[in-house]
């Protein structure tokens, strides 16, 4: 027994030091002291002596730094250099672009939650609020999405003019160039409001403020280019598009076959050095109406007119539409969401060097420029539009489920519908927090390469899930297209958001963990960078420090993961209040588990891991859900820890944690080296998988929140267009909802009398009049039921058409005639 106690003391001391990430010197002192103390108390001198000798054999070489470098680090440096995969130019550029924010803490295995909670609460300025309450509201009031999508396949002229006049295209352009110079948070808020009314309008506004000429010019353009283009772009005098995707290169943008050859040509009698372009692009948003075309191409200088390099690499240019030979093709039609989109072509087009963004000095830097700008644009455009759509689903479907009756009950009372409503509410809460978090990161000056990919993927995927649930609840109401249908076009357009700005399959399987594992890891990128240090002595010194820091980091994460798994994440100091502290502890546990698995996967599989896309995708899921859960907790804190929001937070948090668990389980279960997989399972899941999805009871509470007016529902739908104008069905439904709920107890009295056979007629209004005469309902109650019945009829009705009306040309002509009249 004394032997076991002594061994246990040494192991516990080592584990405690690893858990708390003590230094090597501290570990030596504590383990030695623990071994001596317990060995003497337990009367186990021989065991104590053997353990002290073993500890000395381990500790002394590690503490003798010069000896350690020569005998341990030097051979491992040579091995590391041999097995480290060479990064492609694409990967290298992607890693060097952008910054790391709080996601780095999540990869640490021991997040410092004070770093998250001390971030300032994102707030709109007075000017930004005025724009949302003014021009953004006015624009929403002008939108007729049925006219846009079915009759015109375009925005009406007066909507185009309003967008330009009020500088919706200039939200990111500084005021010195006549733009609005809005924050990313305001940019996001505008897109959320517009997406409530029309995905076509939201897309039209989003693109010039995202990956496009304005953003590229701001960061890389010459002063002459900025002064010429930016004021014109801000007021819509110039309409931009950016041509990246081609027939033979989509996501693999560095393989684009489009090229430009540096050459000389006589222009207006003057020999001019320029570029002869050949390209064929497709899926280019705003191309059909663009006046200036941004172009990504590969630049070659075979005559060495610019220098010694022949293949200069990916380069970006701005071509005016008037450039001779530039062809804007016919329009694409993206799933009946008719934002302007089409192909752009050119063959042998000549343009001067001045068309290069930033001038000749930026030749060959195009991929880096794109990656840096795309990380910002990806963080705002699609996550914001998806957030607006899911908020609108909460408002509309929540109200509809309370208005629509079946079997004498609101359909919100049926458990099957309740389950869908809970998903809509919970995922909307998570999506809104995610979108807000990434916008805030941009406003703090970050270029969030990893978290923008997380936001794009999960916001659009959850948008797809919510759209599906909305259609299920609406049933036939959602299927029949027409002016009264507020969900059908959103459902049709879901695959667009899934596909653009990095297809979701690629984003999940290649980008999130592929970039996150190296960028966010506290050691991996620095270890790889150490290989490029020219001075061998300095290289070994740097690598030694990083190597043993990394080994201690890995051991700590193994101990932390196992210990928190054993205790069910119930121990340790962490952030939060009495309600949320348990949530922070769960995130601590899964942060350690992710860091442990990432180290083991990278260490064992090496360069092969990037070809194991399903494993990478699952680890990326864990990082994503950690980030989303932390964004929700920050949002909860920023809102003053509202008790009313707790069901929403709880549902979304448990969903994230359950998905984290399943992703880790899938990664470990499919790890190709089975013995290591078994060991990881013991460390990560010592008692098996214990997390569960949100309970039915919790789902019922969420469904109740989104189907009745209240502060939690108001926060969840805040920022979308809710003014009850004639064109805004969702706004009018929301305004009616209090009356619908007030009418329910009155309706129950009425139905009870109806079942008792008290009425002689069969018409509803006549029965209602009988009920009033019989004293079943009072005069005010009669008026309430009558008013609600008439109002609800509009919201549960569907459209019908003459056959000829369904011809878009006929509908368009009728619209034109009506406007003329």
GROMACS .gro file of N, CA, C and O in nm, residues 587-633:
model
  188
  587UNK      N    1  -1.679   2.455  -2.198
  587UNK     CA    2  -1.594   2.502  -2.306
  587UNK      C    3  -1.446   2.482  -2.273
  587UNK      O    4  -1.365   2.454  -2.361
  588UNK      N    5  -1.410   2.499  -2.146
  588UNK     CA    6  -1.273   2.469  -2.104
  588UNK      C    7  -1.238   2.325  -2.138
  588UNK      O    8  -1.129   2.295  -2.189
  589UNK      N    9  -1.329   2.235  -2.107
  589UNK     CA   10  -1.304   2.093  -2.133
  589UNK      C   11  -1.284   2.065  -2.282
  589UNK      O   12  -1.187   1.999  -2.321
  590UNK      N   13  -1.374   2.116  -2.364
  590UNK     CA   14  -1.365   2.084  -2.507
  590UNK      C   15  -1.253   2.161  -2.576
  590UNK      O   16  -1.202   2.117  -2.679
  591UNK      N   17  -1.214   2.274  -2.520
  591UNK     CA   18  -1.096   2.342  -2.571
  591UNK      C   19  -0.971   2.256  -2.551
  591UNK      O   20  -0.889   2.240  -2.642
  592UNK      N   21  -0.958   2.197  -2.432
  592UNK     CA   22  -0.845   2.107  -2.405
  592UNK      C   23  -0.851   1.984  -2.494
  592UNK      O   24  -0.748   1.938  -2.547
  593UNK      N   25  -0.969   1.929  -2.514
  593UNK     CA   26  -0.984   1.810  -2.598
  593UNK      C   27  -0.948   1.840  -2.742
  593UNK      O   28  -0.882   1.760  -2.810
  594UNK      N   29  -0.990   1.957  -2.792
  594UNK     CA   30  -0.955   1.995  -2.929
  594UNK      C   31  -0.805   2.012  -2.945
  594UNK      O   32  -0.746   1.961  -3.041
  595UNK      N   33  -0.743   2.083  -2.851
  595UNK     CA   34  -0.599   2.105  -2.860
  595UNK      C   35  -0.523   1.972  -2.855
  595UNK      O   36  -0.426   1.952  -2.929
  596UNK      N   37  -0.566   1.880  -2.769
  596UNK     CA   38  -0.503   1.749  -2.760
  596UNK      C   39  -0.517   1.673  -2.891
  596UNK      O   40  -0.418   1.622  -2.946
  597UNK      N   41  -0.639   1.662  -2.942
  597UNK     CA   42  -0.662   1.587  -3.066
  597UNK      C   43  -0.589   1.651  -3.184
  597UNK      O   44  -0.533   1.580  -3.269
  598UNK      N   45  -0.590   1.782  -3.191
  598UNK     CA   46  -0.521   1.849  -3.300
  598UNK      C   47  -0.372   1.817  -3.299
  598UNK      O   48  -0.312   1.786  -3.403
  599UNK      N   49  -0.309   1.821  -3.181
  599UNK     CA   50  -0.167   1.787  -3.170
  599UNK      C   51  -0.140   1.643  -3.212
  599UNK      O   52  -0.045   1.615  -3.285
  600UNK      N   53  -0.223   1.551  -3.164
  600UNK     CA   54  -0.201   1.410  -3.196
  600UNK      C   55  -0.223   1.385  -3.345
  600UNK      O   56  -0.143   1.317  -3.411
  601UNK      N   57  -0.329   1.441  -3.400
  601UNK     CA   58  -0.357   1.420  -3.542
  601UNK      C   59  -0.245   1.476  -3.628
  601UNK      O   60  -0.199   1.410  -3.722
  602UNK      N   61  -0.200   1.598  -3.598
  602UNK     CA   62  -0.093   1.658  -3.678
  602UNK      C   63   0.039   1.585  -3.656
  602UNK      O   64   0.116   1.564  -3.750
  603UNK      N   65   0.065   1.545  -3.531
  603UNK     CA   66   0.191   1.477  -3.502
  603UNK      C   67   0.202   1.340  -3.566
  603UNK      O   68   0.307   1.301  -3.616
  604UNK      N   69   0.092   1.265  -3.568
  604UNK     CA   70   0.096   1.129  -3.622
  604UNK      C   71   0.079   1.128  -3.773
  604UNK      O   72   0.152   1.057  -3.844
  605UNK      N   73  -0.014   1.209  -3.824
  605UNK     CA   74  -0.042   1.205  -3.968
  605UNK      C   75   0.043   1.302  -4.048
  605UNK      O   76   0.062   1.283  -4.168
  606UNK      N   77   0.095   1.406  -3.983
  606UNK     CA   78   0.179   1.501  -4.054
  606UNK      C   79   0.107   1.563  -4.172
  606UNK      O   80  -0.010   1.600  -4.166
  607UNK      N   81   0.179   1.570  -4.286
  607UNK     CA   82   0.123   1.631  -4.405
  607UNK      C   83   0.005   1.556  -4.463
  607UNK      O   84  -0.072   1.613  -4.543
  608UNK      N   85  -0.013   1.430  -4.424
  608UNK     CA   86  -0.126   1.353  -4.478
  608UNK      C   87  -0.260   1.403  -4.423
  608UNK      O   88  -0.364   1.374  -4.481
  609UNK      N   89  -0.255   1.479  -4.313
  609UNK     CA   90  -0.379   1.523  -4.251
  609UNK      C   91  -0.459   1.611  -4.346
  609UNK      O   92  -0.583   1.606  -4.346
  610UNK      N   93  -0.390   1.693  -4.428
  610UNK     CA   94  -0.466   1.783  -4.514
  610UNK      C   95  -0.542   1.708  -4.624
  610UNK      O   96  -0.631   1.765  -4.688
  611UNK      N   97  -0.506   1.582  -4.645
  611UNK     CA   98  -0.582   1.499  -4.740
  611UNK      C   99  -0.691   1.418  -4.670
  611UNK      O  100  -0.774   1.356  -4.737
  612UNK      N  101  -0.688   1.416  -4.537
  612UNK     CA  102  -0.793   1.350  -4.459
  612UNK      C  103  -0.901   1.453  -4.428
  612UNK      O  104  -0.916   1.500  -4.314
  613UNK      N  105  -0.974   1.491  -4.531
  613UNK     CA  106  -1.064   1.605  -4.520
  613UNK      C  107  -1.178   1.582  -4.421
  613UNK      O  108  -1.224   1.676  -4.355
  614UNK      N  109  -1.224   1.459  -4.409
  614UNK     CA  110  -1.333   1.434  -4.315
  614UNK      C  111  -1.287   1.449  -4.171
  614UNK      O  112  -1.362   1.498  -4.085
  615UNK      N  113  -1.163   1.409  -4.142
  615UNK     CA  114  -1.109   1.431  -4.008
  615UNK      C  115  -1.092   1.579  -3.981
  615UNK      O  116  -1.128   1.630  -3.874
  616UNK      N  117  -1.033   1.650  -4.079
  616UNK     CA  118  -1.015   1.794  -4.064
  616UNK      C  119  -1.147   1.866  -4.044
  616UNK      O  120  -1.158   1.959  -3.963
  617UNK      N  121  -1.249   1.822  -4.120
  617UNK     CA  122  -1.380   1.886  -4.109
  617UNK      C  123  -1.438   1.870  -3.969
  617UNK      O  124  -1.495   1.965  -3.912
  618UNK      N  125  -1.422   1.750  -3.911
  618UNK     CA  126  -1.478   1.728  -3.776
  618UNK      C  127  -1.405   1.811  -3.672
  618UNK      O  128  -1.469   1.868  -3.582
  619UNK      N  129  -1.274   1.819  -3.682
  619UNK     CA  130  -1.200   1.904  -3.587
  619UNK      C  131  -1.235   2.051  -3.609
  619UNK      O  132  -1.243   2.129  -3.513
  620UNK      N  133  -1.258   2.089  -3.735
  620UNK     CA  134  -1.304   2.224  -3.763
  620UNK      C  135  -1.439   2.252  -3.701
  620UNK      O  136  -1.467   2.363  -3.654
  621UNK      N  137  -1.525   2.151  -3.699
  621UNK     CA  138  -1.656   2.167  -3.634
  621UNK      C  139  -1.640   2.198  -3.486
  621UNK      O  140  -1.712   2.282  -3.430
  622UNK      N  141  -1.546   2.129  -3.421
  622UNK     CA  142  -1.525   2.153  -3.277
  622UNK      C  143  -1.481   2.297  -3.254
  622UNK      O  144  -1.534   2.367  -3.166
  623UNK      N  145  -1.383   2.343  -3.333
  623UNK     CA  146  -1.338   2.482  -3.321
  623UNK      C  147  -1.454   2.577  -3.347
  623UNK      O  148  -1.471   2.678  -3.276
  624UNK      N  149  -1.536   2.547  -3.447
  624UNK     CA  150  -1.649   2.634  -3.482
  624UNK      C  151  -1.747   2.646  -3.367
  624UNK      O  152  -1.789   2.756  -3.330
  625UNK      N  153  -1.785   2.532  -3.310
  625UNK     CA  154  -1.886   2.536  -3.203
  625UNK      C  155  -1.829   2.599  -3.076
  625UNK      O  156  -1.904   2.663  -3.000
  626UNK      N  157  -1.701   2.583  -3.051
  626UNK     CA  158  -1.639   2.655  -2.940
  626UNK      C  159  -1.652   2.806  -2.960
  626UNK      O  160  -1.686   2.882  -2.868
  627UNK      N  161  -1.623   2.849  -3.082
  627UNK     CA  162  -1.629   2.992  -3.113
  627UNK      C  163  -1.773   3.044  -3.104
  627UNK      O  164  -1.799   3.151  -3.047
  628UNK      N  165  -1.867   2.968  -3.159
  628UNK     CA  166  -2.007   3.011  -3.158
  628UNK      C  167  -2.060   3.017  -3.015
  628UNK      O  168  -2.128   3.113  -2.976
  629UNK      N  169  -2.026   2.916  -2.935
  629UNK     CA  170  -2.073   2.915  -2.795
  629UNK      C  171  -2.013   3.032  -2.718
  629UNK      O  172  -2.083   3.096  -2.637
  630UNK      N  173  -1.887   3.064  -2.742
  630UNK     CA  174  -1.826   3.178  -2.673
  630UNK      C  175  -1.890   3.308  -2.720
  630UNK      O  176  -1.910   3.401  -2.640
  631UNK      N  177  -1.928   3.317  -2.848
  631UNK     CA  178  -1.996   3.437  -2.899
  631UNK      C  179  -2.132   3.453  -2.832
  631UNK      O  180  -2.174   3.565  -2.799
  632UNK      N  181  -2.202   3.343  -2.809
  632UNK     CA  182  -2.333   3.350  -2.741
  632UNK      C  183  -2.317   3.397  -2.597
  632UNK      O  184  -2.397   3.478  -2.548
  633UNK      N  185  -2.216   3.346  -2.528
  633UNK     CA  186  -2.194   3.388  -2.390
  633UNK      C  187  -2.157   3.536  -2.381
  633UNK      O  188  -2.202   3.607  -2.292
   0.00000   0.00000   0.00000
